[in-house]
Amino acid sequence: MGKIVQSVEWNNDRLILLDQTQLPAQTVYIELTEIVDVWEAIHTLKVRGAPAIGMAAAYGLYLGVRDSKEHEDDFLLSLEKKAAYLTTARPTAVNLCWAIERLLNRAYQETALGSQLPKIKAALLEEALFIQLEDEEACRNIGEHALTLFKDDMGILTHCNAGSLATAKYGTATAPFYLAKARGWHLKVFAGETRPVLQGARLTAWELQQADIDVTLLCDNMAAMVMAKGWIQAVIVGTDRVAANGDTANKIGTYGLALLAKAHNIPFYVAAPTSSIDLQTMSGLDIPIEERPIEEVAAVLGKRTAPEGIKIYNPAFDVTPYHLITAFITEKGIVHPDQHGQYNLPIHPLLQKK
Ligand SMILES: CSC[C@H]1O[C@H](OP(=O)(O)O)[C@H](O)[C@@H]1O
């Protein structure tokens, strides 16, 4: 029986991460106790995937103040500076700043109650643990809802890694694959390799193989052909940030898949925990798109493939306009567009409109 891999764990008062840059060749766990090392792990994709970087940032903020010696009057300012520092690790996934905001709010609440520093710090760790537990439950619920849209023996295409590695467990886009396996269904997963960082080849293919799930690896440029062959009955992807109108930022290449799905009349689903839905961002035009080092494009796993001195563009994400999305699968249920083609998206109770 296969196993469901996990990438983030709080254990023995330290943050333990499965270093995703070493997969699939090596399974390497790193133990972090310093906020600067958490920032670096997020920035260099040792930990990656919107929910997972939110969880890591939350634990990182706690680690940043756990042993601090500031006077109580200076603690909140120090906490806010460390929070701001962590949000610079990566800009696109709203989960990172959302998790940080949750810990800041807990600190403000405890301060207002007159709590002493030890209690405030304990509340920060408690909130980080809550975020991880909630994400696992949200992913499981997303999987259950997604299975109402799928049936046994379907071919499903996914992109990048919105998997168990990118979340507390199960993944968002991959959650239905794990639950279908447990239900005895045979879903045929097609995973795009996802240039340039190869999250599909290195991570999704690996984690589904570990779980004995039927997965076929594709180059990104094969998606149109397998759709034309009739091998794909649905596309499901994750997200880093859904804007208020439903425009969705996800791994570069997602927008193209949505256009292909539309052209082939194939449903295109976004698995979106409410922790990734940002009603403060009005549309895709307002979503910050991370640009990453050009070396990711110029070389493949360290071997240079592009000529020296060539111009290179390396956006890590693109935005799929909401009208190309068939439905959002959230932990609160499936959201289809209304009669005007507009989305009324659920909001996480702790992400109230300001
Ligand atoms: C549930 S993971 C969401 C999202 O995050 C990934 O980006 P990255 O690998 O750069 O962290 C990818 O876009 C996934 O779909």
CSV table of C-alpha atoms and ligand atoms in Angstrom, one decimal:
chain,number,residue,atom,x,y,z
A,1,MET,CA,0.0,0.0,0.0
A,2,GLY,CA,1.5,3.4,-0.9
A,3,LYS,CA,2.0,6.3,1.4
A,4,ILE,CA,1.0,9.9,1.4
A,5,VAL,CA,4.2,12.0,1.8
A,6,GLN,CA,4.3,15.1,3.9
A,7,SER,CA,6.8,18.0,3.8
A,8,VAL,CA,6.2,20.2,6.9
A,9,GLU,CA,6.3,19.1,10.5
A,10,TRP,CA,6.7,20.9,13.9
A,11,ASN,CA,8.5,18.4,16.1
A,12,ASN,CA,10.7,18.7,19.2
A,13,ASP,CA,10.4,22.5,19.1
A,14,ARG,CA,11.8,22.8,15.6
A,15,LEU,CA,10.5,23.1,12.0
A,16,ILE,CA,11.3,20.0,10.0
A,17,LEU,CA,11.1,20.3,6.2
A,18,LEU,CA,11.4,17.8,3.5
A,19,ASP,CA,13.8,19.6,1.1
A,20,GLN,CA,11.9,19.6,-2.1
A,21,THR,CA,14.9,20.8,-4.1
A,22,GLN,CA,16.5,17.4,-3.6
A,23,LEU,CA,13.5,15.3,-4.8
A,24,PRO,CA,13.1,12.9,-6.4
A,25,ALA,CA,16.8,11.8,-6.2
A,26,GLN,CA,17.2,12.2,-2.5
A,27,THR,CA,14.8,12.4,0.5
A,28,VAL,CA,16.5,15.0,2.7
A,29,TYR,CA,14.9,16.5,5.9
A,30,ILE,CA,16.2,19.7,7.3
A,31,GLU,CA,15.6,21.0,10.8
A,32,LEU,CA,15.2,24.7,11.2
A,33,THR,CA,15.3,26.8,14.4
A,34,GLU,CA,16.1,30.3,13.0
A,35,ILE,CA,13.8,32.7,11.1
A,36,VAL,CA,16.5,33.5,8.5
A,37,ASP,CA,16.7,29.8,7.6
A,38,VAL,CA,13.0,29.6,7.2
A,39,TRP,CA,13.1,32.7,4.9
A,40,GLU,CA,15.8,31.1,2.8
A,41,ALA,CA,13.9,27.7,2.6
A,42,ILE,CA,10.8,29.5,1.3
A,43,HIS,CA,12.8,31.7,-1.1
A,44,THR,CA,14.8,28.8,-2.6
A,45,LEU,CA,11.8,26.4,-2.8
A,46,LYS,CA,13.1,24.0,-0.2
A,47,VAL,CA,9.6,24.3,1.0
A,48,ARG,CA,7.1,25.4,-1.7
A,49,GLY,CA,3.4,25.4,-2.6
A,50,ALA,CA,1.1,28.1,-1.3
A,51,PRO,CA,-0.3,26.4,1.8
A,52,ALA,CA,3.1,24.9,2.8
A,53,ILE,CA,4.9,28.2,2.6
A,54,GLY,CA,2.2,29.8,4.7
A,55,MET,CA,2.7,27.1,7.3
A,56,ALA,CA,6.5,27.4,7.2
A,57,ALA,CA,6.2,31.2,7.5
A,58,ALA,CA,4.0,30.9,10.5
A,59,TYR,CA,6.4,28.6,12.3
A,60,GLY,CA,9.3,30.8,11.1
A,61,LEU,CA,7.7,33.9,12.8
A,62,TYR,CA,7.3,32.0,16.0
A,63,LEU,CA,11.0,30.9,15.8
A,64,GLY,CA,11.9,34.5,15.2
A,65,VAL,CA,10.5,35.6,18.6
A,66,ARG,CA,10.6,32.5,20.7
A,67,ASP,CA,13.8,33.3,22.4
A,68,SER,CA,13.6,37.1,22.0
A,69,LYS,CA,14.6,39.2,25.0
A,70,GLU,CA,12.8,42.4,24.1
A,71,HIS,CA,10.9,44.3,26.8
A,72,GLU,CA,7.2,43.7,26.6
A,73,ASP,CA,6.8,47.3,25.3
A,74,ASP,CA,9.0,46.5,22.3
A,75,PHE,CA,7.8,43.0,21.6
A,76,LEU,CA,5.0,43.8,19.1
A,77,LEU,CA,7.2,46.2,17.1
A,78,SER,CA,9.9,43.5,16.9
A,79,LEU,CA,7.2,40.9,15.9
A,80,GLU,CA,5.9,43.2,13.2
A,81,LYS,CA,9.4,43.7,11.7
A,82,LYS,CA,10.0,40.0,11.6
A,83,ALA,CA,6.6,39.4,10.0
A,84,ALA,CA,7.4,42.0,7.3
A,85,TYR,CA,10.7,40.3,6.7
A,86,LEU,CA,9.1,36.9,6.2
A,87,THR,CA,6.6,38.3,3.7
A,88,THR,CA,9.5,39.3,1.4
A,89,ALA,CA,10.4,35.6,0.9
A,90,ARG,CA,7.9,35.2,-2.0
A,91,PRO,CA,5.2,37.6,-3.2
A,92,THR,CA,2.5,35.7,-5.1
A,93,ALA,CA,1.0,33.1,-2.8
A,94,VAL,CA,-1.4,34.9,-0.5
A,95,ASN,CA,-1.1,32.1,2.0
A,96,LEU,CA,2.2,33.5,3.2
A,97,CYS,CA,1.0,36.9,4.2
A,98,TRP,CA,-2.3,35.5,5.4
A,99,ALA,CA,-0.6,33.1,7.8
A,100,ILE,CA,1.6,35.9,9.1
A,101,GLU,CA,-1.5,38.1,9.5
A,102,ARG,CA,-3.2,35.4,11.6
A,103,LEU,CA,-0.2,35.3,14.0
A,104,LEU,CA,-0.1,39.1,14.3
A,105,ASN,CA,-3.8,39.2,15.1
A,106,ARG,CA,-3.3,36.5,17.8
A,107,ALA,CA,-0.5,38.6,19.3
A,108,TYR,CA,-2.7,41.8,19.3
A,109,GLN,CA,-5.6,39.8,20.9
A,110,GLU,CA,-3.4,38.4,23.6
A,111,THR,CA,-1.9,41.8,24.3
A,112,ALA,CA,-5.3,43.4,24.6
A,113,LEU,CA,-6.2,40.7,27.1
A,114,GLY,CA,-3.1,41.7,29.1
A,115,SER,CA,-1.3,38.4,28.5
A,116,GLN,CA,2.4,38.2,29.5
A,117,LEU,CA,5.0,37.5,26.9
A,118,PRO,CA,5.2,33.7,27.5
A,119,LYS,CA,1.5,33.4,26.9
A,120,ILE,CA,1.7,35.6,23.7
A,121,LYS,CA,4.5,33.4,22.3
A,122,ALA,CA,2.6,30.2,23.1
A,123,ALA,CA,-0.4,31.7,21.3
A,124,LEU,CA,1.8,32.2,18.2
A,125,LEU,CA,2.8,28.6,18.1
A,126,GLU,CA,-0.7,27.5,18.7
A,127,GLU,CA,-2.0,29.5,15.8
A,128,ALA,CA,0.8,28.1,13.5
A,129,LEU,CA,-0.3,24.6,14.5
A,130,PHE,CA,-4.0,25.5,13.9
A,131,ILE,CA,-3.0,26.7,10.4
A,132,GLN,CA,-1.5,23.3,9.6
A,133,LEU,CA,-4.3,21.3,11.0
A,134,GLU,CA,-6.9,23.4,9.2
A,135,ASP,CA,-5.0,23.0,5.9
A,136,GLU,CA,-5.1,19.2,6.2
A,137,GLU,CA,-8.8,19.3,6.8
A,138,ALA,CA,-9.4,21.8,4.0
A,139,CYS,CA,-7.5,19.6,1.6
A,140,ARG,CA,-9.4,16.5,2.6
A,141,ASN,CA,-12.7,18.4,2.1
A,142,ILE,CA,-11.6,19.7,-1.3
A,143,GLY,CA,-10.9,16.1,-2.2
A,144,GLU,CA,-14.3,14.9,-1.2
A,145,HIS,CA,-16.0,17.8,-3.1
A,146,ALA,CA,-13.8,17.2,-6.2
A,147,LEU,CA,-14.9,13.5,-6.3
A,148,THR,CA,-18.5,14.6,-6.9
A,149,LEU,CA,-17.2,15.9,-10.2
A,150,PHE,CA,-15.1,12.9,-11.2
A,151,LYS,CA,-15.9,9.3,-11.7
A,152,ASP,CA,-13.9,6.0,-11.9
A,153,ASP,CA,-11.5,5.6,-14.9
A,154,MET,CA,-11.4,9.3,-15.8
A,155,GLY,CA,-8.3,10.8,-17.3
A,156,ILE,CA,-7.3,14.0,-15.4
A,157,LEU,CA,-4.5,16.4,-16.2
A,158,THR,CA,-2.8,18.4,-13.6
A,159,HIS,CA,0.0,21.0,-13.6
A,160,CYS,CA,2.9,21.8,-11.3
A,161,ASN,CA,2.6,20.3,-7.8
A,162,ALA,CA,-0.5,21.2,-5.8
A,163,GLY,CA,0.1,18.0,-4.0
A,164,SER,CA,0.6,16.7,-0.5
A,165,LEU,CA,4.2,18.1,-0.7
A,166,ALA,CA,2.7,21.6,-1.1
A,167,THR,CA,0.2,21.4,1.7
A,168,ALA,CA,-0.3,19.8,5.2
A,169,LYS,CA,-1.4,16.6,3.5
A,170,TYR,CA,-3.3,15.3,0.5
A,171,GLY,CA,-2.7,18.5,-1.6
A,172,THR,CA,-5.4,20.6,-3.2
A,173,ALA,CA,-5.5,19.5,-6.8
A,174,THR,CA,-4.2,16.0,-5.9
A,175,ALA,CA,-6.5,15.5,-2.9
A,176,PRO,CA,-9.2,13.7,-5.1
A,177,PHE,CA,-6.5,11.4,-6.4
A,178,TYR,CA,-5.7,10.1,-2.9
A,179,LEU,CA,-9.3,9.9,-1.8
A,180,ALA,CA,-10.2,8.1,-5.1
A,181,LYS,CA,-7.4,5.6,-4.5
A,182,ALA,CA,-8.8,4.9,-1.0
A,183,ARG,CA,-12.3,4.5,-2.5
A,184,GLY,CA,-11.0,1.9,-4.9
A,185,TRP,CA,-11.4,4.1,-8.0
A,186,HIS,CA,-8.9,4.1,-10.9
A,187,LEU,CA,-8.2,7.7,-11.9
A,188,LYS,CA,-5.6,8.1,-14.6
A,189,VAL,CA,-3.5,11.1,-13.7
A,190,PHE,CA,-1.5,13.0,-16.3
A,191,ALA,CA,1.1,15.3,-14.8
A,192,GLY,CA,2.8,18.0,-16.8
A,193,GLU,CA,6.5,18.3,-16.0
A,194,THR,CA,6.2,22.1,-15.5
A,195,ARG,CA,9.2,23.8,-16.8
A,196,PRO,CA,11.4,25.4,-15.7
A,197,VAL,CA,11.6,24.1,-12.0
A,198,LEU,CA,9.9,20.8,-13.0
A,199,GLN,CA,7.6,20.5,-10.0
A,200,GLY,CA,5.4,18.1,-12.0
A,201,ALA,CA,8.2,15.7,-13.0
A,202,ARG,CA,10.2,15.9,-9.8
A,203,LEU,CA,7.4,16.3,-7.3
A,204,THR,CA,3.9,15.3,-8.5
A,205,ALA,CA,5.1,12.2,-10.4
A,206,TRP,CA,7.2,11.2,-7.4
A,207,GLU,CA,4.5,11.7,-4.7
A,208,LEU,CA,1.8,10.0,-6.6
A,209,GLN,CA,4.2,7.1,-7.4
A,210,GLN,CA,4.9,6.8,-3.6
A,211,ALA,CA,1.1,6.4,-3.2
A,212,ASP,CA,0.7,3.8,-5.9
A,213,ILE,CA,-1.5,6.2,-7.9
A,214,ASP,CA,-1.6,5.8,-11.7
A,215,VAL,CA,0.4,8.8,-13.1
A,216,THR,CA,1.8,9.5,-16.6
A,217,LEU,CA,4.4,12.2,-16.9
A,218,LEU,CA,4.0,14.6,-19.9
A,219,CYS,CA,6.1,17.4,-21.3
A,220,ASP,CA,4.2,20.6,-21.0
A,221,ASN,CA,3.9,20.8,-24.8
A,222,MET,CA,2.0,17.5,-25.0
A,223,ALA,CA,-1.2,18.8,-23.3
A,224,ALA,CA,-3.0,19.7,-26.5
A,225,MET,CA,-2.2,16.3,-28.1
A,226,VAL,CA,-3.5,14.2,-25.2
A,227,MET,CA,-6.6,16.4,-25.0
A,228,ALA,CA,-7.2,15.9,-28.8
A,229,LYS,CA,-6.7,12.1,-28.3
A,230,GLY,CA,-9.6,12.1,-25.8
A,231,TRP,CA,-7.4,11.0,-22.9
A,232,ILE,CA,-8.3,13.9,-20.7
A,233,GLN,CA,-11.8,14.3,-19.2
A,234,ALA,CA,-10.9,17.1,-16.7
A,235,VAL,CA,-8.1,19.4,-15.8
A,236,ILE,CA,-7.5,20.3,-12.1
A,237,VAL,CA,-4.9,22.7,-10.8
A,238,GLY,CA,-4.0,24.4,-7.6
A,239,THR,CA,-3.6,28.2,-7.0
A,240,ASP,CA,-1.4,30.6,-5.3
A,241,ARG,CA,-3.9,33.4,-5.2
A,242,VAL,CA,-7.5,33.8,-6.4
A,243,ALA,CA,-8.6,37.4,-6.8
A,244,ALA,CA,-12.0,38.6,-5.8
A,245,ASN,CA,-13.4,38.3,-9.3
A,246,GLY,CA,-12.0,34.7,-9.7
A,247,ASP,CA,-8.9,35.5,-11.8
A,248,THR,CA,-6.4,32.9,-10.6
A,249,ALA,CA,-2.7,33.0,-10.3
A,250,ASN,CA,-1.0,29.7,-10.5
A,251,LYS,CA,2.2,28.1,-11.9
A,252,ILE,CA,3.3,29.5,-15.3
A,253,GLY,CA,1.6,27.4,-18.0
A,254,THR,CA,-1.7,27.2,-16.2
A,255,TYR,CA,-3.3,29.9,-18.4
A,256,GLY,CA,-2.3,28.0,-21.5
A,257,LEU,CA,-3.9,24.8,-20.2
A,258,ALA,CA,-7.1,26.7,-19.5
A,259,LEU,CA,-7.2,27.9,-23.1
A,260,LEU,CA,-6.5,24.4,-24.4
A,261,ALA,CA,-9.2,23.0,-22.1
A,262,LYS,CA,-11.7,25.5,-23.4
A,263,ALA,CA,-10.8,24.7,-27.0
A,264,HIS,CA,-11.4,21.0,-26.3
A,265,ASN,CA,-14.6,21.5,-24.2
A,266,ILE,CA,-12.9,20.0,-21.2
A,267,PRO,CA,-13.8,21.2,-17.7
A,268,PHE,CA,-11.1,23.2,-16.0
A,269,TYR,CA,-11.2,23.2,-12.2
A,270,VAL,CA,-9.2,25.2,-9.7
A,271,ALA,CA,-8.7,23.5,-6.3
A,272,ALA,CA,-8.7,26.6,-4.0
A,273,PRO,CA,-8.7,26.5,-0.2
A,274,THR,CA,-10.2,29.7,1.2
A,275,SER,CA,-6.7,30.4,2.6
A,276,SER,CA,-5.7,31.1,-1.1
A,277,ILE,CA,-8.7,33.3,-1.9
A,278,ASP,CA,-7.9,36.9,-1.5
A,279,LEU,CA,-10.9,39.2,-1.7
A,280,GLN,CA,-8.6,42.2,-1.0
A,281,THR,CA,-7.1,41.7,-4.5
A,282,MET,CA,-9.8,42.8,-6.9
A,283,SER,CA,-8.6,41.1,-10.1
A,284,GLY,CA,-5.7,39.3,-11.7
A,285,LEU,CA,-4.2,42.6,-12.7
A,286,ASP,CA,-3.5,43.2,-9.0
A,287,ILE,CA,-1.7,39.9,-8.3
A,288,PRO,CA,2.1,40.3,-7.9
A,289,ILE,CA,3.8,37.8,-10.2
A,290,GLU,CA,7.1,36.6,-8.9
A,291,GLU,CA,10.0,36.6,-11.3
A,292,ARG,CA,12.7,34.1,-10.4
A,293,PRO,CA,16.4,33.7,-11.3
A,294,ILE,CA,17.1,33.4,-15.0
A,295,GLU,CA,19.3,30.4,-14.2
A,296,GLU,CA,16.2,28.3,-13.7
A,297,VAL,CA,15.5,28.7,-17.5
A,298,ALA,CA,19.1,28.8,-18.7
A,299,ALA,CA,19.9,25.4,-17.3
A,300,VAL,CA,18.2,22.1,-16.5
A,301,LEU,CA,19.2,20.7,-13.1
A,302,GLY,CA,22.4,22.7,-13.3
A,303,LYS,CA,23.4,21.8,-16.9
A,304,ARG,CA,23.3,24.9,-19.0
A,305,THR,CA,21.1,24.6,-22.1
A,306,ALA,CA,20.9,28.3,-23.3
A,307,PRO,CA,23.7,30.4,-24.8
A,308,GLU,CA,25.5,32.7,-22.5
A,309,GLY,CA,24.3,36.3,-22.6
A,310,ILE,CA,20.9,35.5,-24.0
A,311,LYS,CA,17.9,37.5,-22.7
A,312,ILE,CA,15.6,35.4,-20.4
A,313,TYR,CA,12.2,36.0,-18.9
A,314,ASN,CA,11.2,33.8,-15.9
A,315,PRO,CA,7.8,34.6,-14.4
A,316,ALA,CA,6.9,31.8,-11.9
A,317,PHE,CA,3.2,32.3,-12.3
A,318,ASP,CA,0.5,33.4,-14.8
A,319,VAL,CA,-3.1,34.5,-14.3
A,320,THR,CA,-6.0,32.5,-15.7
A,321,PRO,CA,-9.0,34.8,-16.3
A,322,TYR,CA,-12.1,33.7,-14.3
A,323,HIS,CA,-14.2,33.1,-17.5
A,324,LEU,CA,-11.9,30.2,-18.4
A,325,ILE,CA,-12.5,28.4,-15.1
A,326,THR,CA,-15.4,25.9,-14.9
A,327,ALA,CA,-15.6,25.9,-11.1
A,328,PHE,CA,-13.6,26.5,-8.0
A,329,ILE,CA,-13.4,23.5,-5.6
A,330,THR,CA,-13.0,24.9,-2.1
A,331,GLU,CA,-13.3,23.2,1.3
A,332,LYS,CA,-16.7,24.8,1.7
A,333,GLY,CA,-18.0,23.3,-1.6
A,334,ILE,CA,-17.9,23.7,-5.3
A,335,VAL,CA,-18.4,27.3,-6.6
A,336,HIS,CA,-19.8,27.6,-10.2
A,337,PRO,CA,-20.3,31.0,-11.9
A,338,ASP,CA,-23.7,32.6,-11.5
A,339,GLN,CA,-26.0,33.4,-14.4
A,340,HIS,CA,-23.9,36.4,-15.3
A,341,GLY,CA,-20.7,34.3,-15.3
A,342,GLN,CA,-19.5,36.0,-12.1
A,343,TYR,CA,-18.1,34.1,-9.1
A,344,ASN,CA,-19.2,34.6,-5.5
A,345,LEU,CA,-16.3,33.1,-3.7
A,346,PRO,CA,-16.2,32.0,0.0
A,347,ILE,CA,-14.0,33.8,2.4
A,348,HIS,CA,-12.0,32.3,5.3
A,349,PRO,CA,-13.6,33.5,8.5
A,350,LEU,CA,-10.3,35.0,9.6
A,351,LEU,CA,-9.8,36.8,6.3
A,352,GLN,CA,-12.7,39.2,6.9
A,353,LYS,CA,-12.8,42.2,4.6
A,354,LYS,CA,-10.9,45.1,6.2
B,1,LIG,C1,-1.4,23.9,-3.4
B,1,LIG,S1,0.2,24.5,-4.1
B,1,LIG,C2,-0.4,25.9,-4.9
B,1,LIG,C3,0.6,26.3,-6.0
B,1,LIG,O1,1.9,26.6,-5.6
B,1,LIG,C4,2.9,26.2,-6.6
B,1,LIG,O2,3.9,27.2,-6.9
B,1,LIG,P1,5.4,26.9,-6.4
B,1,LIG,O3,5.8,25.5,-6.7
B,1,LIG,O4,6.2,28.0,-7.1
B,1,LIG,O5,5.4,27.2,-4.9
B,1,LIG,C5,2.0,25.9,-7.8
B,1,LIG,O6,1.7,27.1,-8.5
B,1,LIG,C6,0.8,25.3,-7.1
B,1,LIG,O7,-0.3,25.1,-8.0
